[in-house]
Short mmCIF file of C-alpha atoms and ligand atoms in Angstrom, two decimals:
data_model
loop_
_atom_site.label_atom_id
_atom_site.label_comp_id
_atom_site.label_asym_id
_atom_site.label_seq_id
_atom_site.Cartn_x
_atom_site.Cartn_y
_atom_site.Cartn_z
CA MET A 112 -194.55 -217.60 -105.87
CA SER A 113 -193.41 -214.92 -103.48
CA THR A 114 -189.92 -214.69 -102.14
CA SER A 115 -189.03 -216.15 -98.78
CA PHE A 116 -186.44 -213.46 -98.16
CA ILE A 117 -187.84 -210.96 -95.68
CA ARG A 118 -186.29 -207.53 -95.53
CA LEU A 119 -184.92 -206.57 -92.12
CA ASP A 120 -183.65 -203.45 -90.49
CA GLY A 121 -179.89 -204.03 -90.59
CA GLN A 122 -178.94 -201.90 -87.62
CA PRO A 123 -178.81 -204.63 -84.94
CA TYR A 124 -176.55 -206.75 -87.14
CA VAL A 125 -174.27 -203.89 -88.08
CA GLU A 126 -173.98 -203.05 -84.38
CA TRP A 127 -173.19 -206.65 -83.55
CA TRP A 128 -170.22 -206.65 -85.96
CA GLU A 129 -169.06 -203.35 -84.52
CA ASP A 130 -169.31 -204.57 -80.91
CA ARG A 131 -167.69 -207.92 -81.47
CA PHE A 132 -165.02 -207.09 -84.08
CA GLY A 133 -164.69 -203.30 -84.05
CA LEU A 134 -165.82 -203.04 -87.68
CA SER A 135 -167.05 -199.64 -88.76
CA PRO A 136 -170.72 -199.54 -89.83
CA ALA A 137 -169.47 -198.13 -93.15
CA THR A 138 -168.32 -201.71 -93.93
CA PHE A 139 -171.97 -202.55 -94.58
CA ALA A 140 -173.03 -199.32 -96.31
CA GLY A 141 -175.44 -199.83 -99.19
CA LEU A 142 -176.43 -203.36 -98.22
CA CYS A 143 -179.93 -204.72 -97.67
CA PHE A 144 -180.47 -207.28 -94.93
CA TYR A 145 -182.80 -210.25 -95.21
CA GLN A 146 -183.92 -213.13 -93.10
CA ARG A 147 -184.62 -216.48 -94.67
CA GLY A 148 -185.96 -219.30 -92.55
CA ARG A 149 -185.65 -219.03 -88.81
CA SER A 150 -182.04 -218.30 -88.37
CA THR A 151 -180.09 -216.95 -91.34
CA VAL A 152 -179.50 -213.27 -92.01
CA TRP A 153 -178.27 -212.42 -95.52
CA ALA A 154 -176.60 -209.25 -96.79
CA GLY A 155 -176.81 -208.15 -100.41
CA VAL A 156 -177.10 -205.09 -102.59
CA PRO A 157 -180.35 -205.82 -104.48
CA ASP A 158 -183.77 -205.04 -103.10
CA VAL A 159 -185.72 -208.24 -103.79
CA ASP A 160 -188.97 -206.32 -103.56
CA ASP A 161 -188.04 -205.06 -107.05
CA LEU A 162 -188.11 -208.66 -108.29
CA THR A 163 -191.76 -209.56 -107.78
CA GLY A 164 -192.49 -213.08 -108.93
CA ALA A 165 -188.93 -214.37 -108.86
CA ARG A 166 -188.24 -217.56 -106.93
CA VAL A 167 -185.24 -216.32 -104.98
CA GLU A 168 -182.68 -218.81 -103.63
CA ALA A 169 -180.00 -216.38 -102.46
CA VAL A 170 -179.32 -212.63 -102.20
CA GLY A 171 -175.70 -211.67 -101.69
CA ILE A 172 -174.10 -213.78 -98.97
CA PRO A 173 -175.21 -215.28 -95.64
CA LEU A 174 -174.01 -213.01 -92.85
CA LEU A 175 -175.08 -214.45 -89.50
CA ARG A 176 -176.92 -217.41 -88.02
CA LEU A 177 -179.19 -216.32 -85.19
CA GLY A 178 -179.20 -218.75 -82.27
CA ALA A 179 -181.19 -218.50 -79.06
CA ARG A 180 -178.02 -217.92 -77.02
CA PHE A 181 -175.64 -216.35 -79.46
CA TRP A 182 -175.24 -215.13 -83.02
CA LYS A 183 -172.68 -216.84 -85.19
CA PRO A 184 -170.98 -215.10 -88.09
CA THR A 185 -170.49 -217.11 -91.27
CA SER A 186 -166.96 -217.73 -92.50
CA ILE A 187 -167.78 -216.18 -95.83
CA ALA A 188 -168.96 -212.97 -94.15
CA ILE A 189 -165.76 -212.89 -92.13
CA ILE A 190 -163.68 -213.32 -95.29
CA THR A 191 -165.70 -210.67 -97.13
CA PHE A 192 -166.01 -208.02 -94.44
CA ALA A 193 -163.65 -208.60 -91.54
CA SER A 194 -160.04 -208.22 -92.71
CA MET A 195 -160.04 -204.79 -90.98
CA ALA A 196 -161.44 -206.14 -87.70
CA SER A 197 -159.74 -204.68 -84.63
CA ARG A 198 -161.13 -206.89 -81.84
CA ASN A 199 -161.25 -210.65 -81.34
CA VAL A 200 -158.85 -211.28 -84.17
CA LEU A 201 -156.34 -214.11 -84.08
CA ASP A 202 -153.40 -214.05 -86.48
CA LEU A 203 -152.43 -217.60 -87.42
CA ASP A 204 -149.08 -218.91 -88.57
CA ASP A 205 -148.81 -221.28 -91.55
CA GLN A 206 -149.24 -224.45 -89.54
CA GLU A 207 -152.24 -223.12 -87.63
CA THR A 208 -153.75 -221.91 -90.91
CA ARG A 209 -153.46 -225.38 -92.42
CA ARG A 210 -155.14 -226.92 -89.39
CA PHE A 211 -157.84 -224.27 -89.39
CA LEU A 212 -158.70 -224.76 -93.06
CA ALA A 213 -158.80 -228.54 -92.57
CA GLY A 214 -161.31 -228.08 -89.74
CA SER A 215 -158.96 -229.01 -86.87
CA GLU A 216 -158.35 -227.11 -83.66
CA SER A 217 -155.18 -225.44 -82.40
CA CYS A 218 -154.14 -224.89 -78.77
CA LEU A 219 -152.29 -221.74 -77.82
CA GLU A 220 -149.62 -221.91 -75.08
CA ALA A 221 -150.61 -220.29 -71.78
CA THR A 222 -147.88 -217.70 -72.36
CA ASP A 223 -148.87 -216.89 -75.94
CA PRO A 224 -149.36 -213.10 -76.07
CA ARG A 225 -152.07 -213.45 -78.71
CA ARG A 226 -154.41 -214.82 -76.01
CA GLU A 227 -154.64 -211.48 -74.24
CA ASP A 228 -156.87 -209.82 -76.79
CA LEU A 229 -159.40 -212.60 -77.16
CA ALA A 230 -162.78 -212.89 -75.46
CA SER A 231 -164.48 -216.29 -75.47
CA GLY A 232 -166.72 -216.81 -78.49
CA PHE A 233 -166.44 -216.25 -82.22
CA ILE A 234 -163.27 -214.71 -83.60
CA VAL A 235 -161.81 -213.64 -86.92
CA ALA A 236 -159.05 -216.02 -87.98
CA ARG A 237 -156.48 -214.17 -90.05
CA HIS A 238 -153.43 -215.13 -92.07
CA ASP A 239 -150.93 -212.55 -93.43
CA GLY A 240 -153.41 -209.80 -92.59
CA VAL A 241 -156.27 -211.39 -94.54
CA ALA A 242 -159.37 -212.84 -92.84
CA ILE A 243 -159.70 -216.56 -93.60
CA GLY A 244 -162.81 -217.58 -91.68
CA CYS A 245 -164.72 -217.84 -88.44
CA GLY A 246 -163.15 -219.49 -85.42
CA GLU A 247 -164.44 -220.19 -81.95
CA TRP A 248 -162.17 -219.43 -79.02
CA HIS A 249 -162.59 -221.16 -75.66
CA HIS A 250 -160.09 -221.77 -72.84
CA GLY A 251 -156.98 -221.50 -74.95
CA THR A 252 -158.24 -223.52 -77.91
CA LEU A 253 -159.19 -222.27 -81.36
CA TYR A 254 -161.91 -224.32 -83.05
CA SER A 255 -162.50 -223.99 -86.78
CA CYS A 256 -166.06 -223.10 -87.83
CA ILE A 257 -165.49 -223.75 -91.52
CA PRO A 258 -168.38 -225.90 -92.73
CA LYS A 259 -167.49 -229.48 -93.70
CA GLY A 260 -168.02 -229.00 -97.43
CA LYS A 261 -165.72 -225.98 -97.57
CA ARG A 262 -162.71 -227.34 -95.71
CA VAL A 263 -159.42 -227.80 -97.54
CA GLU A 264 -156.94 -230.52 -96.59
CA SER A 265 -153.22 -229.76 -96.93
CA VAL A 266 -153.85 -226.45 -98.62
CA ASP A 267 -151.24 -224.73 -100.80
CA LEU A 268 -150.29 -221.53 -98.91
CA MET B 40 -161.22 -239.33 -131.66
CA THR B 41 -161.52 -240.57 -135.29
CA ASN B 42 -165.25 -240.80 -134.88
CA THR B 43 -165.33 -237.31 -133.45
CA LEU B 44 -163.30 -235.90 -136.31
CA GLU B 45 -165.62 -237.50 -138.83
CA ARG B 46 -168.48 -235.70 -137.20
CA LEU B 47 -166.67 -232.40 -137.41
CA ASN B 48 -166.36 -232.89 -141.17
CA ARG B 49 -169.65 -231.09 -141.72
CA TYR B 50 -167.85 -227.84 -140.85
CA ARG B 51 -165.10 -228.22 -143.47
CA GLU B 52 -166.54 -225.42 -145.56
CA LEU B 53 -166.63 -223.05 -142.60
CA VAL B 54 -163.06 -223.46 -141.40
CA ASP B 55 -160.25 -221.45 -143.00
CA ASP B 56 -157.41 -223.83 -142.17
CA TRP B 57 -158.68 -227.38 -141.74
CA PRO B 58 -155.37 -229.10 -140.78
CA ALA B 59 -154.71 -226.42 -138.14
CA PHE B 60 -158.24 -226.85 -136.80
CA ILE B 61 -157.87 -230.64 -136.51
CA GLU B 62 -154.46 -230.25 -134.94
CA ALA B 63 -155.85 -227.84 -132.33
CA CYS B 64 -158.74 -230.18 -131.54
CA ARG B 65 -156.21 -232.84 -130.52
CA MET B 66 -154.40 -230.60 -128.03
CA PRO B 67 -155.32 -230.40 -124.35
CA LEU B 68 -156.61 -227.07 -123.07
CA PRO B 69 -154.57 -224.86 -120.76
CA THR B 70 -156.07 -223.90 -117.39
CA VAL B 71 -157.04 -220.24 -117.04
CA VAL B 72 -157.63 -218.29 -113.84
CA TRP B 73 -158.75 -214.69 -113.43
CA VAL B 74 -158.21 -212.30 -110.54
CA ASN B 75 -161.30 -211.34 -108.58
CA PRO B 76 -161.24 -207.52 -108.51
CA LEU B 77 -163.67 -207.57 -105.57
CA ARG B 78 -160.94 -209.19 -103.50
CA GLN B 79 -157.99 -207.30 -104.90
CA ALA B 80 -157.42 -205.48 -101.60
CA ALA B 81 -156.56 -208.87 -100.08
CA LEU B 82 -154.16 -209.65 -102.91
CA LEU B 83 -152.49 -206.26 -102.61
CA LYS B 84 -152.05 -206.90 -98.89
CA LEU B 85 -150.58 -210.34 -99.50
CA GLY B 86 -148.28 -208.85 -102.13
CA LYS B 87 -146.79 -206.48 -99.57
CA GLN B 88 -145.76 -209.38 -97.37
CA GLY B 89 -144.31 -211.32 -100.27
CA ALA B 90 -141.39 -210.94 -102.62
CA PRO B 91 -139.98 -207.46 -103.29
CA ALA B 92 -140.92 -207.83 -106.97
CA THR B 93 -144.59 -207.46 -106.04
CA SER B 94 -144.24 -204.75 -103.44
CA ALA B 95 -145.57 -202.11 -105.83
CA GLY B 96 -149.06 -202.29 -104.28
CA THR B 97 -150.17 -198.82 -103.22
CA ASP B 98 -152.96 -197.81 -100.93
CA CYS B 99 -154.93 -195.75 -103.44
CA ALA B 100 -157.33 -197.61 -105.68
CA SER B 101 -156.71 -197.26 -109.41
CA ASP B 102 -157.18 -199.09 -112.69
CA SER B 103 -153.68 -200.40 -112.48
CA ASP B 104 -154.54 -202.14 -109.20
CA ILE B 105 -155.96 -205.04 -111.17
CA LEU B 106 -152.66 -205.37 -113.02
CA ILE B 107 -150.72 -205.23 -109.78
CA ALA B 108 -153.09 -207.75 -108.21
CA THR B 109 -152.61 -210.00 -111.26
CA SER B 110 -148.85 -209.87 -110.98
CA ILE B 111 -149.09 -210.65 -107.26
CA LEU B 112 -151.28 -213.67 -108.03
CA ALA B 113 -148.83 -214.79 -110.74
CA THR B 114 -145.97 -214.53 -108.23
CA ARG B 115 -147.89 -216.47 -105.62
CA LEU B 116 -148.85 -219.23 -108.06
CA GLU B 117 -145.28 -219.43 -109.28
CA ALA B 118 -144.06 -219.84 -105.69
CA LEU B 119 -146.34 -222.90 -105.48
CA GLY B 120 -144.75 -224.29 -108.66
CA TYR B 121 -147.35 -223.05 -111.15
CA PRO B 122 -145.83 -220.64 -113.66
CA SER B 123 -148.30 -218.64 -115.73
CA GLN B 124 -148.67 -216.32 -118.73
CA PRO B 125 -151.07 -213.39 -119.01
CA VAL B 126 -154.03 -213.78 -121.39
CA ASN B 127 -153.42 -210.88 -123.75
CA TRP B 128 -157.03 -210.07 -124.55
CA TYR B 129 -158.38 -210.22 -120.99
CA PRO B 130 -156.78 -208.10 -118.23
CA GLY B 131 -156.53 -210.08 -115.02
CA ALA B 132 -156.52 -213.56 -116.60
CA LEU B 133 -153.57 -215.98 -116.51
CA ARG B 134 -152.88 -219.22 -118.33
CA VAL B 135 -151.44 -221.55 -115.72
CA ASP B 136 -149.24 -224.50 -116.62
CA ASP B 137 -149.18 -227.80 -114.81
CA ILE B 138 -151.80 -226.99 -112.24
CA ASP B 139 -153.95 -230.03 -111.75
CA LYS B 140 -155.86 -228.77 -108.73
CA PRO B 141 -156.28 -224.99 -109.07
CA GLY B 142 -158.93 -225.20 -106.33
CA LYS B 143 -156.59 -226.42 -103.61
CA THR B 144 -154.84 -223.17 -102.83
CA LEU B 145 -155.60 -220.74 -100.00
CA ASP B 146 -156.06 -218.06 -102.65
CA PHE B 147 -158.82 -220.05 -104.35
CA TYR B 148 -160.53 -220.79 -101.04
CA LEU B 149 -160.47 -217.05 -100.27
CA GLY B 150 -162.06 -216.23 -103.63
CA LEU B 151 -159.03 -214.28 -104.83
CA TYR B 152 -159.36 -215.93 -108.24
CA HIS B 153 -161.72 -218.07 -110.28
CA VAL B 154 -160.93 -220.91 -112.70
CA GLN B 155 -162.60 -220.73 -116.08
CA GLU B 156 -162.04 -221.89 -119.65
CA GLU B 157 -160.36 -219.02 -121.49
CA ILE B 158 -162.83 -218.63 -124.32
CA SER B 159 -165.82 -218.72 -122.01
CA LEU B 160 -164.58 -215.36 -120.68
CA LEU B 161 -165.83 -213.82 -123.92
CA PRO B 162 -169.62 -213.42 -123.45
CA ALA B 163 -169.28 -211.21 -120.37
CA VAL B 164 -166.85 -208.98 -122.26
CA LEU B 165 -169.44 -208.60 -125.03
CA LEU B 166 -172.20 -207.94 -122.52
CA ALA B 167 -170.16 -205.10 -120.94
CA ALA B 168 -172.48 -204.55 -117.98
CA GLU B 169 -172.12 -201.34 -116.03
CA PRO B 170 -172.42 -200.42 -112.36
CA GLY B 171 -175.98 -199.95 -111.14
CA GLU B 172 -177.67 -201.80 -114.00
CA ARG B 173 -180.31 -204.53 -113.85
CA VAL B 174 -178.91 -207.61 -115.54
CA LEU B 175 -180.17 -211.18 -116.08
CA ASP B 176 -178.03 -214.28 -116.58
CA LEU B 177 -180.72 -216.78 -117.58
CA CYS B 178 -178.64 -220.01 -117.67
CA ALA B 179 -176.04 -219.14 -115.10
CA ALA B 180 -174.70 -222.21 -113.32
CA PRO B 181 -171.96 -222.87 -112.26
CA GLY B 182 -171.49 -219.12 -112.48
CA GLY B 183 -168.14 -218.18 -114.02
CA LYS B 184 -169.81 -215.65 -116.30
CA THR B 185 -172.10 -214.47 -113.50
CA ALA B 186 -169.01 -213.66 -111.49
CA GLN B 187 -167.41 -211.71 -114.33
CA ILE B 188 -170.59 -209.68 -114.79
CA ALA B 189 -170.94 -209.01 -111.04
CA CYS B 190 -167.37 -207.67 -111.10
CA GLN B 191 -168.05 -205.47 -114.15
CA MET B 192 -170.95 -204.02 -112.16
CA GLU B 193 -168.51 -203.40 -109.28
CA ASN B 194 -170.77 -205.21 -106.83
CA THR B 195 -173.64 -202.74 -107.42
CA GLY B 196 -177.01 -202.92 -109.16
CA THR B 197 -178.92 -206.17 -109.51
CA LEU B 198 -177.69 -209.27 -111.27
CA VAL B 199 -180.20 -212.13 -111.37
CA ALA B 200 -178.41 -215.45 -111.89
CA ASN B 201 -180.90 -218.15 -112.83
CA ASP B 202 -180.64 -221.87 -113.54
CA ILE B 203 -183.04 -224.76 -113.58
CA ARG B 204 -180.95 -227.61 -112.21
CA PRO B 205 -180.75 -227.95 -108.42
CA ASN B 206 -177.27 -229.45 -108.23
CA ARG B 207 -175.88 -226.82 -110.59
CA LEU B 208 -177.63 -224.13 -108.56
CA ARG B 209 -175.69 -225.35 -105.54
CA ALA B 210 -172.42 -224.89 -107.41
CA LEU B 211 -173.60 -221.45 -108.54
CA ARG B 212 -174.41 -220.37 -105.00
CA SER B 213 -171.15 -221.67 -103.67
CA ASN B 214 -169.15 -219.79 -106.33
CA CYS B 215 -171.09 -216.56 -105.68
CA GLU B 216 -170.36 -216.84 -101.97
CA ARG B 217 -166.71 -217.75 -102.33
CA LEU B 218 -166.13 -214.80 -104.67
CA GLY B 219 -168.05 -212.40 -102.39
CA LEU B 220 -170.65 -211.36 -104.99
CA LEU B 221 -173.02 -209.05 -103.10
CA ASN B 222 -175.10 -207.87 -106.06
CA VAL B 223 -176.28 -211.30 -107.19
CA VAL B 224 -179.75 -212.76 -106.66
CA VAL B 225 -179.88 -216.48 -107.43
CA SER B 226 -183.19 -217.77 -108.80
CA SER B 227 -184.37 -221.21 -109.88
CA HIS B 228 -186.81 -220.88 -112.77
CA ASP B 229 -187.17 -222.79 -115.97
CA GLY B 230 -185.72 -220.09 -118.19
CA THR B 231 -188.35 -220.67 -120.85
CA ARG B 232 -190.92 -219.50 -118.28
CA PHE B 233 -188.95 -216.98 -116.30
CA PRO B 234 -191.72 -214.73 -114.92
CA LEU B 235 -192.27 -211.62 -117.02
CA GLU B 236 -193.66 -209.77 -114.02
CA VAL B 237 -190.09 -209.52 -112.66
CA GLY B 238 -189.76 -206.76 -115.24
CA GLN B 239 -187.27 -206.01 -118.00
CA PHE B 240 -183.49 -205.93 -117.79
CA ASP B 241 -180.86 -203.58 -119.23
CA ARG B 242 -178.79 -206.57 -120.34
CA VAL B 243 -179.38 -210.29 -120.64
CA LEU B 244 -176.80 -213.04 -120.99
CA LEU B 245 -178.16 -216.20 -122.61
CA ASP B 246 -175.44 -218.84 -122.40
CA VAL B 247 -177.61 -221.72 -123.55
CA PRO B 248 -177.22 -225.45 -122.91
CA CYS B 249 -175.76 -226.85 -126.15
CA SER B 250 -174.12 -229.87 -127.69
CA CYS B 251 -170.70 -228.69 -126.48
CA GLU B 252 -168.78 -229.58 -129.62
CA GLY B 253 -166.33 -226.82 -128.79
CA ASN B 254 -165.28 -228.71 -125.66
CA VAL B 255 -163.72 -231.41 -127.83
CA ARG B 256 -160.32 -230.37 -126.46
CA GLN B 257 -161.38 -230.90 -122.87
CA SER B 258 -162.89 -234.31 -123.29
CA GLY B 259 -161.23 -235.65 -126.44
CA LYS B 260 -164.67 -236.38 -127.84
CA ILE B 261 -167.94 -234.72 -128.64
CA PRO B 262 -170.70 -235.61 -126.23
CA PHE B 263 -173.50 -234.61 -128.60
CA GLU B 264 -174.85 -238.01 -129.41
CA GLN B 265 -176.45 -238.40 -125.97
CA ALA B 266 -177.69 -234.84 -126.15
CA GLY B 267 -179.73 -235.55 -129.28
CA GLY B 268 -177.23 -234.05 -131.71
CA VAL B 269 -177.04 -230.52 -132.94
CA ARG B 270 -180.74 -230.31 -133.67
CA GLY B 271 -181.85 -231.82 -130.37
CA ARG B 272 -181.25 -228.64 -128.39
CA ALA B 273 -182.28 -226.09 -130.99
CA GLY B 274 -185.91 -226.05 -129.86
CA LEU B 275 -184.98 -225.32 -126.25
CA GLN B 276 -182.44 -222.72 -127.34
CA ALA B 277 -185.05 -220.95 -129.47
CA THR B 278 -187.63 -220.99 -126.66
CA LEU B 279 -185.06 -219.62 -124.20
CA LEU B 280 -184.12 -216.87 -126.66
CA GLY B 281 -187.77 -215.95 -127.18
CA ARG B 282 -188.25 -215.55 -123.45
CA ALA B 283 -184.96 -213.75 -122.92
CA TRP B 284 -185.89 -211.29 -125.66
CA LYS B 285 -189.15 -210.43 -123.91
CA LEU B 286 -187.20 -209.81 -120.71
CA LEU B 287 -184.85 -207.37 -122.43
CA ALA B 288 -185.67 -203.65 -122.22
CA PRO B 289 -185.78 -201.55 -125.41
CA GLY B 290 -182.29 -200.25 -126.18
CA GLY B 291 -180.83 -203.14 -124.17
CA VAL B 292 -178.20 -205.70 -125.11
CA LEU B 293 -178.54 -209.48 -125.18
CA VAL B 294 -175.56 -211.77 -125.62
CA TYR B 295 -176.29 -215.24 -126.98
CA SER B 296 -173.50 -217.77 -126.65
CA THR B 297 -172.75 -221.46 -127.10
CA CYS B 298 -169.66 -223.62 -126.92
CA THR B 299 -170.58 -225.34 -130.14
CA PHE B 300 -169.83 -225.02 -133.86
CA ALA B 301 -173.22 -226.11 -135.21
CA PRO B 302 -175.06 -223.36 -137.12
CA GLU B 303 -178.27 -225.16 -136.03
CA GLU B 304 -177.54 -224.01 -132.47
CA ASN B 305 -176.22 -220.57 -133.34
CA GLU B 306 -177.19 -218.58 -136.44
CA LEU B 307 -180.26 -220.68 -137.21
CA VAL B 308 -181.67 -220.07 -133.72
CA LEU B 309 -181.06 -216.33 -134.05
CA ASP B 310 -182.57 -216.30 -137.52
CA TYR B 311 -185.64 -218.19 -136.36
CA VAL B 312 -186.37 -216.13 -133.24
CA LEU B 313 -185.17 -212.58 -133.87
CA GLY B 314 -187.38 -210.08 -135.64
CA GLU B 315 -187.26 -206.54 -136.95
CA ASP B 316 -186.59 -205.06 -133.52
CA ALA B 317 -183.24 -206.89 -133.24
CA LYS B 318 -179.85 -206.02 -134.63
CA ILE B 319 -176.88 -208.36 -134.33
CA GLU B 320 -173.96 -206.01 -133.85
CA PRO B 321 -170.46 -206.33 -135.32
CA LEU B 322 -167.88 -207.44 -132.78
CA GLU B 323 -164.25 -206.72 -132.35
CA ILE B 324 -162.17 -207.85 -129.40
CA GLU B 325 -158.61 -206.61 -129.35
CA GLY B 326 -156.20 -209.53 -129.23
CA LEU B 327 -158.77 -212.19 -130.10
CA SER B 328 -159.33 -213.60 -133.61
CA SER B 329 -162.71 -214.78 -134.76
CA SER B 330 -164.33 -215.64 -138.05
CA ALA B 331 -167.65 -214.42 -139.39
CA GLY B 332 -170.97 -216.09 -138.72
CA VAL B 333 -172.72 -218.08 -141.44
CA THR B 334 -175.47 -216.44 -143.50
CA GLU B 335 -176.30 -219.54 -145.47
CA TRP B 336 -176.50 -223.16 -144.33
CA ASN B 337 -177.64 -226.20 -146.29
CA GLY B 338 -178.99 -223.95 -149.00
CA ARG B 339 -181.02 -221.83 -146.62
CA GLY B 340 -180.35 -218.09 -146.50
CA LEU B 341 -180.29 -216.45 -143.06
CA ARG B 342 -180.72 -212.87 -141.89
CA PRO B 343 -177.72 -210.90 -143.13
CA ASP B 344 -176.64 -209.66 -139.69
CA CYS B 345 -175.85 -213.30 -138.78
CA HIS B 346 -172.56 -212.37 -140.44
CA ASN B 347 -171.80 -210.50 -137.19
CA VAL B 348 -171.90 -213.65 -135.05
CA ALA B 349 -168.36 -214.28 -133.78
CA ARG B 350 -167.17 -217.83 -134.38
CA ILE B 351 -164.12 -218.84 -132.42
CA TRP B 352 -162.48 -221.95 -133.85
CA PRO B 353 -159.98 -223.65 -131.53
CA HIS B 354 -156.94 -223.01 -133.75
CA LEU B 355 -157.56 -219.25 -134.03
CA ASN B 356 -156.49 -218.42 -130.47
CA ASP B 357 -155.53 -221.82 -129.03
CA THR B 358 -158.76 -222.07 -127.00
CA GLY B 359 -161.90 -224.18 -126.93
CA GLY B 360 -164.52 -223.61 -129.62
CA PHE B 361 -167.18 -220.97 -129.15
CA ALA B 362 -169.78 -218.77 -130.80
CA ALA B 363 -171.30 -215.55 -129.52
CA ALA B 364 -173.58 -212.79 -130.73
CA ARG B 365 -174.28 -209.37 -129.28
CA ILE B 366 -177.82 -208.28 -130.11
CA ARG B 367 -179.26 -204.83 -129.55
CA LYS B 368 -182.98 -204.30 -129.09
CA ARG B 369 -184.24 -201.30 -131.00
CA GLY B 370 -185.89 -198.48 -129.11
CA GLU B 371 -185.07 -196.01 -126.42
CA ALA B 372 -184.17 -197.19 -122.94
CA PRO B 373 -187.12 -196.37 -120.65
C1 SAM C 424 -173.59 -223.67 -120.84
S1 SAM C 424 -174.25 -223.96 -119.25
C2 SAM C 424 -174.11 -222.38 -118.47
C3 SAM C 424 -172.72 -222.02 -117.99
C4 SAM C 424 -172.69 -220.75 -117.19
N1 SAM C 424 -173.21 -219.62 -117.96
C5 SAM C 424 -171.33 -220.41 -116.65
O1 SAM C 424 -170.67 -219.52 -117.19
O2 SAM C 424 -170.90 -221.01 -115.66
C6 SAM C 424 -175.99 -224.08 -119.54
C7 SAM C 424 -176.85 -224.10 -118.29
O3 SAM C 424 -178.22 -224.05 -118.68
C8 SAM C 424 -178.98 -224.70 -117.70
N2 SAM C 424 -180.31 -224.97 -118.25
C9 SAM C 424 -180.71 -225.98 -119.04
N3 SAM C 424 -182.02 -225.86 -119.35
C10 SAM C 424 -182.46 -224.73 -118.74
C11 SAM C 424 -183.71 -224.07 -118.66
N4 SAM C 424 -184.79 -224.53 -119.28
N5 SAM C 424 -183.80 -222.94 -117.92
C12 SAM C 424 -182.71 -222.45 -117.27
N6 SAM C 424 -181.50 -223.03 -117.32
C13 SAM C 424 -181.37 -224.16 -118.04
C14 SAM C 424 -178.15 -225.91 -117.35
O4 SAM C 424 -178.48 -226.39 -116.06
C15 SAM C 424 -176.73 -225.35 -117.43
O5 SAM C 424 -176.27 -224.97 -116.15
#
């Protein structure tokens, strides 16, 4: 059986991370990019073309989901690559972090200075300087994009 | 428990200190966690914000970073009420007391550490994979050893992590993602028929399904009756080893491991499958005691290098039970 992971040119995805989060392309140096199914782009080191005959279920980690209107970064890619992001980053306090990890939203006061740097859409949620997942920012509210199965209730910080 | 101990009686001859062995089998197992070196930058960053005792983190990467990261993790776990002790034979590992849910911390969610039984850290150490290599982990789920190997390879090269069971594959994938393993390819073959056309590997880990007698400390009993006893799995183990051997490149290293005491699942499998082109190598791990493998069982003589199989009885290092062999394939690497 042949693999369903199709090798892609990574440049558009690397550029997307640079545009949205200010991440240097060097962040993704040495990685191969793959598409599996209609919407998921994966990033991993191995070249699956060197594994003829293997029934491949995953290569590295899922990086982005490609939608018709927007691309959505995965939380795991944010955690793995985006601690050094310089744009669309929101630093959360302990309480906001707990809510975020549990899958709940947080509203930021109209006067909160952190709002100034955020453009609507997907953002890097960060705690103590470390990326903790993908959030979605709209009209003063942060929504958690952590998938249901990965959420943690009342996490130990 | 009595029933279980009766069943362990068949190993009386093999154990140096029977009362100590029985005593150890009655004790619960400590929880062990190990620092993910692929995420140590995050730990070093967190350490800078934390207590002054852990502020030693520097910006240049070095071998001592893993030790600094480990002490930061220990400090962070302690702050949550979980004191720990370093595992002396494995840099980066900590024995953690009184932690009932080691997976409920932010640090676990972020993949800063993994939770694994202490003695099951051993096979990856014996495998000693290197950056850039092509490595196969044939029975990989849920992936603790896969993760160790991926880290040894410093997130480079190709590590194929294979398992047959769909629900265990899910756990494997989720661990690989959480720990940020970029060099792993997950595959879903029956290991006994893993396609040869994929080509040979520099190293192969074969951590076979077994009767799990060595987990007696986790469960308080031996689950081997359902599994068909110590002979029930030997056929599968031998077939897996035969396939794994074909997938190993000349000059390469294969590690065979089980969490069971039964010679039927360890030395006898090696004796049955391995030929002239195999050499079971002597093992020495600093800080870890083991006893020699058996070269005779029920009157049957086995290949002499079975002596080099490392048997880890629970009382030797206060761990679960385990057996492992490091086997070199003769010939020059291609
Ligand atoms: C001892 S466990 C492996 C533990 C794993 N190495 C780890 O460190 O997390 C044995 C594994 O072998 C798998 N297995 C059983 N039969 C198999 C087969 N025929 N081919 C491949 N994997 C198999 C089981 O699903 C199980 O996950």
